[in-house]
Tab-separated table of C-alpha atoms and ligand atoms in Angstrom:
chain	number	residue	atom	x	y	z
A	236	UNK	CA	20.756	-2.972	8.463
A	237	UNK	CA	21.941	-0.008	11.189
A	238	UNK	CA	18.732	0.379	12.388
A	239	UNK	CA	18.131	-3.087	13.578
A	240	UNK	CA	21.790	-3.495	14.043
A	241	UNK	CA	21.518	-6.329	12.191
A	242	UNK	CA	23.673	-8.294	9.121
A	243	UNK	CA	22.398	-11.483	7.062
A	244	UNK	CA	23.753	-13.350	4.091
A	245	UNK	CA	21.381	-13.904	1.449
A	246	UNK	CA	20.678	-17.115	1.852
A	247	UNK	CA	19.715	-15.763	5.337
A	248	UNK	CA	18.142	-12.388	4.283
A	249	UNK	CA	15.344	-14.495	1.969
A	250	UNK	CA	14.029	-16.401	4.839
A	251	UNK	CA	14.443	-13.385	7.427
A	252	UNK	CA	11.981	-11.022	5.213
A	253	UNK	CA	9.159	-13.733	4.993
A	254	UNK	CA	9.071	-14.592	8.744
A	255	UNK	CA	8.833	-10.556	10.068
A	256	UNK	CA	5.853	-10.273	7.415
A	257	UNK	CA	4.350	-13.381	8.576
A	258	UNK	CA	5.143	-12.078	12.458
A	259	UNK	CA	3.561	-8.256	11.121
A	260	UNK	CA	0.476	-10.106	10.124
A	261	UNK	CA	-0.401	-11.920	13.034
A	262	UNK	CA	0.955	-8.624	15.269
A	263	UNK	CA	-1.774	-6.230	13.414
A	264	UNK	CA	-4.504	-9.000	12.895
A	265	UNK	CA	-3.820	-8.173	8.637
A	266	UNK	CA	-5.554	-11.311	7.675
A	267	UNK	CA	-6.217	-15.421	7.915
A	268	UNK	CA	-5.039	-18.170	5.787
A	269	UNK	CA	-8.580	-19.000	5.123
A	270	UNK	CA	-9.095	-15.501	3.492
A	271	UNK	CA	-8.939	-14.613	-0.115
A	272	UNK	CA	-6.277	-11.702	-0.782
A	273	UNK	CA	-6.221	-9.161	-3.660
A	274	UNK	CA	-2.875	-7.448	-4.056
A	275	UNK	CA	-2.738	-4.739	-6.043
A	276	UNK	CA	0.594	-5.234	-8.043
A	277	UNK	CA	2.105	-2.228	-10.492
A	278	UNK	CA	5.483	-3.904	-11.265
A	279	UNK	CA	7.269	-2.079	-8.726
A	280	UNK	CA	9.777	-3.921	-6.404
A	281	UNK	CA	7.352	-3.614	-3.532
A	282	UNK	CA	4.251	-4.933	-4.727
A	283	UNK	CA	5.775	-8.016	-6.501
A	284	UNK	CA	7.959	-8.633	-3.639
A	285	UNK	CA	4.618	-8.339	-1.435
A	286	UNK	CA	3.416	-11.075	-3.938
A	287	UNK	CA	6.175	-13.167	-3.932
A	288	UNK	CA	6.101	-13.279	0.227
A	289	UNK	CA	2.592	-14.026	0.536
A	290	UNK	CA	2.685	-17.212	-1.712
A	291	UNK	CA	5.815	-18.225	-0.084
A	292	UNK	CA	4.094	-18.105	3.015
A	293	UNK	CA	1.276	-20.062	1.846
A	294	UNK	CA	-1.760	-17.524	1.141
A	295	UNK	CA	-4.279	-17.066	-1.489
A	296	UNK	CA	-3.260	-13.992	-2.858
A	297	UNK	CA	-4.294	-12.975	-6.742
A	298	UNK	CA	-2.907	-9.607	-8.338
A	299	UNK	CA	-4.820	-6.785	-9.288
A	300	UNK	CA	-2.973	-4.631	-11.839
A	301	UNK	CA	-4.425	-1.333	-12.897
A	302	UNK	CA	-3.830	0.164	-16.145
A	303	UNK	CA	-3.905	3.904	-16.173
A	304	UNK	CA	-2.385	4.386	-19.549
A	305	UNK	CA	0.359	6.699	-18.492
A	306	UNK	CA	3.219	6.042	-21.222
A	307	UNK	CA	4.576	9.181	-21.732
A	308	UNK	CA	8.533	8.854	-22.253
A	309	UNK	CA	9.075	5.274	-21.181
A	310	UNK	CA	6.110	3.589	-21.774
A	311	UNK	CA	5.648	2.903	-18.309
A	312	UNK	CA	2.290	1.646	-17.663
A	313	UNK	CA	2.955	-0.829	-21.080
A	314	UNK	CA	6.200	-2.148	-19.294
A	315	UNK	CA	5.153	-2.293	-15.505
A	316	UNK	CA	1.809	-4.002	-17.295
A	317	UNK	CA	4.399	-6.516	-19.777
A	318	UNK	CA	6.293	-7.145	-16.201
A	319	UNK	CA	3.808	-8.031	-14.135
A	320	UNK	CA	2.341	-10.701	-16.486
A	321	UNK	CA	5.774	-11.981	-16.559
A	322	UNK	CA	6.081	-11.963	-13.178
A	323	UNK	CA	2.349	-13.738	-12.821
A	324	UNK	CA	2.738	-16.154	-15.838
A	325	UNK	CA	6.142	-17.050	-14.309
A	326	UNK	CA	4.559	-18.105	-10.738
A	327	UNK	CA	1.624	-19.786	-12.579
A	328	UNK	CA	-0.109	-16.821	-10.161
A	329	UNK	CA	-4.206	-15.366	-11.286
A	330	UNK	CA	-3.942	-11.712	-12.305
A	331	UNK	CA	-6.791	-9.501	-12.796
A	332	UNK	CA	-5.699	-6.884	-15.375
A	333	UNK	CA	-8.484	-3.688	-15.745
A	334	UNK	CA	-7.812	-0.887	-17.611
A	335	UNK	CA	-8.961	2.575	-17.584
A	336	UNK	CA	-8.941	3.756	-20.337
A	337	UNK	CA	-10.952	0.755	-21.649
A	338	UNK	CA	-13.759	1.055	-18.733
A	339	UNK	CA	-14.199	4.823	-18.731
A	340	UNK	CA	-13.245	5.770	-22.403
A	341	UNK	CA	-10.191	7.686	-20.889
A	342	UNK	CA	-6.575	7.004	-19.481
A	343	UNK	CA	-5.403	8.549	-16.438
A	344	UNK	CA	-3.990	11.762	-17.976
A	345	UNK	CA	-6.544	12.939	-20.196
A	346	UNK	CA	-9.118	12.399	-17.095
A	347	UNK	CA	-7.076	14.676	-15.329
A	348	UNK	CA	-7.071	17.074	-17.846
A	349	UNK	CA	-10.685	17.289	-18.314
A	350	UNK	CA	-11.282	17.263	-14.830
A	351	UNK	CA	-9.256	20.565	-13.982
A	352	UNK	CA	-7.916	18.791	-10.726
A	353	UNK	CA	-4.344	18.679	-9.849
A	354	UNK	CA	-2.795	21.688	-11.041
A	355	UNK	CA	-1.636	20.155	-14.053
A	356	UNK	CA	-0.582	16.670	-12.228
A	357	UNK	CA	-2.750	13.999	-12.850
A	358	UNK	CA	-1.895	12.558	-9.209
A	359	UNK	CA	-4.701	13.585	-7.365
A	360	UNK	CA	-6.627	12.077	-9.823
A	361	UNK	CA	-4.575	9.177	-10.447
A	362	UNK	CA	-4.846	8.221	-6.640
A	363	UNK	CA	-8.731	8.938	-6.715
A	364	UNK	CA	-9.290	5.870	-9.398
A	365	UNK	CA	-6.978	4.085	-8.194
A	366	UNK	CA	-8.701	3.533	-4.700
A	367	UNK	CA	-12.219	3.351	-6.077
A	368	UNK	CA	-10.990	0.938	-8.938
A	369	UNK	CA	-9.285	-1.135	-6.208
A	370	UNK	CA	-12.312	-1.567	-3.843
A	371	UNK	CA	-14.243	-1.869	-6.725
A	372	UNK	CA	-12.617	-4.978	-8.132
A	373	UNK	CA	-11.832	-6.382	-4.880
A	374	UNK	CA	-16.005	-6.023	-3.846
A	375	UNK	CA	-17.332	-7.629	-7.428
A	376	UNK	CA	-14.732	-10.187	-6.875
A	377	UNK	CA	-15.532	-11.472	-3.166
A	378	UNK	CA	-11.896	-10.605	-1.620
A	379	UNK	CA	-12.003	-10.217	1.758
A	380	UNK	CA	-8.777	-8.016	1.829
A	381	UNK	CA	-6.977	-6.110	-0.445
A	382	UNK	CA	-2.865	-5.612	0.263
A	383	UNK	CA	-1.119	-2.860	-0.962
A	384	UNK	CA	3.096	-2.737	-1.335
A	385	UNK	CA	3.458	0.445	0.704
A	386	UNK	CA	6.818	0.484	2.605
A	387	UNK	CA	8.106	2.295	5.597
A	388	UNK	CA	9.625	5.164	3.394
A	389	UNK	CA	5.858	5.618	2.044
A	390	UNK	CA	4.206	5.345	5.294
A	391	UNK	CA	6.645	7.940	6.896
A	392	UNK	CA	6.749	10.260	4.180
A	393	UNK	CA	2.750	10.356	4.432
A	394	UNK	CA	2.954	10.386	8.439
A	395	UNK	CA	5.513	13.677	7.698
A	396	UNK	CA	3.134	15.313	5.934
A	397	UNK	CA	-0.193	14.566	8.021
A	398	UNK	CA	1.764	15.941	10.429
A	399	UNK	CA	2.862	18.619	9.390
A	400	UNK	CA	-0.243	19.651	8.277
A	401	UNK	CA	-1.675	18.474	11.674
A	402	UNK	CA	-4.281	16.571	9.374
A	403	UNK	CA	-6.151	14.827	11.664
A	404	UNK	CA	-8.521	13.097	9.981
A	405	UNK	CA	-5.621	11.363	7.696
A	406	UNK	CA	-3.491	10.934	10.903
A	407	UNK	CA	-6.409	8.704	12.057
A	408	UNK	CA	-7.579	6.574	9.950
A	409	UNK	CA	-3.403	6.292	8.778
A	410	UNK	CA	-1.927	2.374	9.897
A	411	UNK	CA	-1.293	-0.942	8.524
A	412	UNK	CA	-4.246	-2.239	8.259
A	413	UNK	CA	-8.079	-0.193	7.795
A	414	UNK	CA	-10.657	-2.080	8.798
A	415	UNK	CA	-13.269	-2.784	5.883
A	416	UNK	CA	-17.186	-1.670	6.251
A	417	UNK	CA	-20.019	-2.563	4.407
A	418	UNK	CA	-19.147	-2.617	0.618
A	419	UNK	CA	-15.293	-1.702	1.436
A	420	UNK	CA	-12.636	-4.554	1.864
A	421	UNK	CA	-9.893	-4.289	4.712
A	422	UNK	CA	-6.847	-3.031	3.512
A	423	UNK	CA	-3.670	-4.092	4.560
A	424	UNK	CA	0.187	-2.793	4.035
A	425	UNK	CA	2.319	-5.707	5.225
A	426	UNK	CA	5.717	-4.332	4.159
A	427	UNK	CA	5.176	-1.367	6.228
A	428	UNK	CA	7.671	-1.538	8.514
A	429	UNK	CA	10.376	-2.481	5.824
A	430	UNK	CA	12.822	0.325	4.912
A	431	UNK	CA	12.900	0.823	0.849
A	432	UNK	CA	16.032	-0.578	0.519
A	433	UNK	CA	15.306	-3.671	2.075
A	434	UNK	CA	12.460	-4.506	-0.417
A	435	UNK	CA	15.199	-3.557	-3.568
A	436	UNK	CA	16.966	-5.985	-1.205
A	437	UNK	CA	14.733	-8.666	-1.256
A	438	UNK	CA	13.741	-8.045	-4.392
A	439	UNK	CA	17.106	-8.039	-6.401
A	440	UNK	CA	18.368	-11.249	-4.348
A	441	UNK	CA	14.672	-13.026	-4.980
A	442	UNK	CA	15.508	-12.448	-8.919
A	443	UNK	CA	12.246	-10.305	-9.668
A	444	UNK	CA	12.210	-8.665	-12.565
A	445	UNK	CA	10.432	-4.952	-11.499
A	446	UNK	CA	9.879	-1.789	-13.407
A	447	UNK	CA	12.879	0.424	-12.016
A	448	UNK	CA	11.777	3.617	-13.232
A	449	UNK	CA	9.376	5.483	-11.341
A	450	UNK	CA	6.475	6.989	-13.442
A	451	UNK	CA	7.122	10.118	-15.115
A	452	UNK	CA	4.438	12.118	-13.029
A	453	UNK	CA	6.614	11.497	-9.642
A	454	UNK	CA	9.234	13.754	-10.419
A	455	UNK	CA	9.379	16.521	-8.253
A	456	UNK	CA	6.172	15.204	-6.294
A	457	UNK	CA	6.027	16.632	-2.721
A	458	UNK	CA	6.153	12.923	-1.278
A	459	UNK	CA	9.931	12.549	-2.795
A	460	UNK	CA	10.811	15.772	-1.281
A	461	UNK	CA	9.752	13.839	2.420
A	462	UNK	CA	11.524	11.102	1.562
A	463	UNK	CA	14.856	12.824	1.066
A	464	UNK	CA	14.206	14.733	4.129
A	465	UNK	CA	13.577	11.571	6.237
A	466	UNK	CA	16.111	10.162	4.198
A	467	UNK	CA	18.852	12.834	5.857
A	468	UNK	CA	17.639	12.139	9.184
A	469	UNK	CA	17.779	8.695	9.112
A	470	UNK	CA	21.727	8.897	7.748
A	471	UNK	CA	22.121	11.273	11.165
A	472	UNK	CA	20.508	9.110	13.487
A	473	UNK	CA	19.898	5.305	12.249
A	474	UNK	CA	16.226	4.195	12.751
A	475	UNK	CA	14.736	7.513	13.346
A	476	UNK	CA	12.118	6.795	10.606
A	477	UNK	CA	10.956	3.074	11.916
A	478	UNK	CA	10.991	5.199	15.262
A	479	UNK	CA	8.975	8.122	14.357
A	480	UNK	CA	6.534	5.736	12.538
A	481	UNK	CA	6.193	2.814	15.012
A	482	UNK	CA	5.930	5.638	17.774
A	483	UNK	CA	3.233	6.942	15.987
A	484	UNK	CA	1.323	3.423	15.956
A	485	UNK	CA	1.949	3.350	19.825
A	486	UNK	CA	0.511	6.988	20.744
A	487	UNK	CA	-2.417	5.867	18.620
A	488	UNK	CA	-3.284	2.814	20.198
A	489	UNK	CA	-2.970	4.284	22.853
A	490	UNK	CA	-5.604	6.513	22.852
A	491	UNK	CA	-3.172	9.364	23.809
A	492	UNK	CA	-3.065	11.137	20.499
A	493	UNK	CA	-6.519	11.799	19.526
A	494	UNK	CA	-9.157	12.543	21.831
A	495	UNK	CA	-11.585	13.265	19.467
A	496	UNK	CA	-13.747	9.598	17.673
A	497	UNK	CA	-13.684	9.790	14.374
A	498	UNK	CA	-17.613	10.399	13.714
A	499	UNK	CA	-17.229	10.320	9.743
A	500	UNK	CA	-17.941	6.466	9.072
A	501	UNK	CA	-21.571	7.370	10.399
A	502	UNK	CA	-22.390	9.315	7.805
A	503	UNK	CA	-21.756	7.524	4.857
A	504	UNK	CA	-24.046	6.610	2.334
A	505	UNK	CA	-23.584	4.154	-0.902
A	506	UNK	CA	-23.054	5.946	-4.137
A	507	UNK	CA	-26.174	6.061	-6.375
A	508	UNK	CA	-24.136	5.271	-9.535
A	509	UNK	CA	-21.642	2.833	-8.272
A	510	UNK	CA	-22.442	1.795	-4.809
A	511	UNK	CA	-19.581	2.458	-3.144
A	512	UNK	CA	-19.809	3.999	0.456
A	513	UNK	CA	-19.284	7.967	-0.014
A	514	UNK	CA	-19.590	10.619	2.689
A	515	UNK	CA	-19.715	13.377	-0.230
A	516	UNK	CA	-23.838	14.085	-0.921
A	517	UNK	CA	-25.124	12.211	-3.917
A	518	UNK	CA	-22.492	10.450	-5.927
A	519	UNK	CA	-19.220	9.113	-5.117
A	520	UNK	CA	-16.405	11.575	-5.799
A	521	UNK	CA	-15.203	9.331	-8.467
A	522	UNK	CA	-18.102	8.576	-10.204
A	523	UNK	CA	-18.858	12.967	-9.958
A	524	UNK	CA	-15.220	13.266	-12.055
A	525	UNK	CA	-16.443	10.577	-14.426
A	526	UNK	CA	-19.375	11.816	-15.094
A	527	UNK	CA	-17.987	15.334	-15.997
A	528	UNK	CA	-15.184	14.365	-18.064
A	529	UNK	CA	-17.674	12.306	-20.385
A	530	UNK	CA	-20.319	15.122	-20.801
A	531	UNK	CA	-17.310	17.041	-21.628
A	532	UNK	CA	-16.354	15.039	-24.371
A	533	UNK	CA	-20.042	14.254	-25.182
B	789	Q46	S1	1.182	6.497	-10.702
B	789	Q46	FE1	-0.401	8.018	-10.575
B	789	Q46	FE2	1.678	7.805	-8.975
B	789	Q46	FE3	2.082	8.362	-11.520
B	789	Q46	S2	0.314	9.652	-11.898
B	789	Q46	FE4	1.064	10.213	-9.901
B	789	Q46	S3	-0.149	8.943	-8.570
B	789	Q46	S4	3.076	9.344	-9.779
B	789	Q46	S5	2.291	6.545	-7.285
B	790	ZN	ZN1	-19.521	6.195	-7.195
């Protein structure tokens, strides 16, 4: 690891992950052991490595898979789905499983289609259901947090693009952990200052069995094309992208960066269909897509 100038042997490497999540925790105030966690798992490395850590260190985590019904070409939501019931069955762990298509009539892709959003990539909408379904589960159920897999790569490819789209009110509310409000649980990224490769890492040397292939929709995807980019820099100059992001955190916390308070948390209201807070007028931006796609059909 160049960027913390660091080398471990496995045996070394397994405990070494475990104890910086456990010391990221505490440092961003994530969560207690007396809290219940939700982790939303998709049978990628990261979130069943996230899964793996927390029970090793000793919290009550469940998984929360979400099945969008994407299996174009390699079956990929049936195999990340088959996976992470391994994975769960395997760690006698409790696993929520919902699936779209089942609760709204519709996968993933033909919402997207229906909806017109996305120019032709069901992304937008993808990540749209995908938040609302995880807050929703995680408010019905009583979790008091809800932990998502991101990684450094992730975080900095999303910080490169806030930034250069000076998007302000992304850059703000943009961290490891976002506090939760009425009706929203806190959410939480404790791999976030891990580089990729150290979750395949951890991952590969824990014996996890993940989905390797990424779904079909990410090709070409505009977050990739950050990665690589970061990706270049960081071969130039080792730890420029655990620089640029935990620089980021600093300036912040600060109060250096932003001047302006972010005002939009006033204004929001709960959804009349789903009761979810929304700052949109009338129904949740969800529940709006929903809605449309079914009188479509209808
Ligand atoms: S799952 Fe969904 Fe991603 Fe697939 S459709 Fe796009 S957003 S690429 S992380
Ligand atoms: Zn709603």
């Amino acid at each position: 690891m160049r960027q913390h100038k660091l080398a471990l042997c496995k045996e070394h490497y397994l405990e070494w992950i475990p104890e910086q999540t456990a010391r990221f925790i505490k440092k961003y105030e994530m969560f207690a052991h007396d809290e219940k966690i939700l982790v939303a798992v998709s049978g990628g490395k990261d979130s069943l490595s996230l899964w793996h850590i927390l029970i090793k260190l000793g919290y009550q985590a469940d998984g929360l898979y979400l099945g969008l019904g994407i299996d174009e070409g390699i079956n990929y939501s049936h195999e990340s789905q088959r996976l992470t019931e391994e994975f769960a069955a395997s760690h006698n762990l409790k696993l929520h499983i919902v699936d779209i298509e089942k609760e709204y009539g519709q996968p993933i892709p033909v919402i997207a289609e229906r909806s017109h959003r996305g120019h032709g990539k069901p992304c937008a909408v993808c990540g749209l259901a995908k938040r609302h379904e995880m807050n929703r589960i995680a408010r019905d159920l009583g979790y008091d947090v809800l932990a998502t897999g991101h990684n450094l790569d992730d975080e900095a490819a999303v910080l490169f693009g806030n930034t250069l789209n000076w998007s302000s009110e992304y850059l703000l509310r943009q961290g490891p952990v976002l506090p939760g409000t009425a009706g929203l649980a806190r959410k939480v990224k404790p791999l976030c200052r891990f580089y990729e490769r150290e979750m395949t890492a951890y991952a590969i040397m824990s014996g996890i069995e993940y989905i390797y292939e990424e779904c079909p929709f990410a090709d070409g995807s505009q977050s990739i094309f950050y990665k690589e980019s970061l990706n270049q820099l960081e071969t130039a100059r080792p730890g420029a992208k655990l620089i640029f992001y935990l620089n980021f955190l600093e300036a912040k916390k600060s109060g250096k960066l932003f001047l302006e308070k972010n005002v939009e948390l006033a204004n929001l209201h709960p959804c009349p269909r789903c009761g979810q807070p929304t700052s949109t007028p009338d129904q949740c931006s969800f529940c709006r897509m929903i809605e449309k796609t079914q009188s479509e059909t209808g």
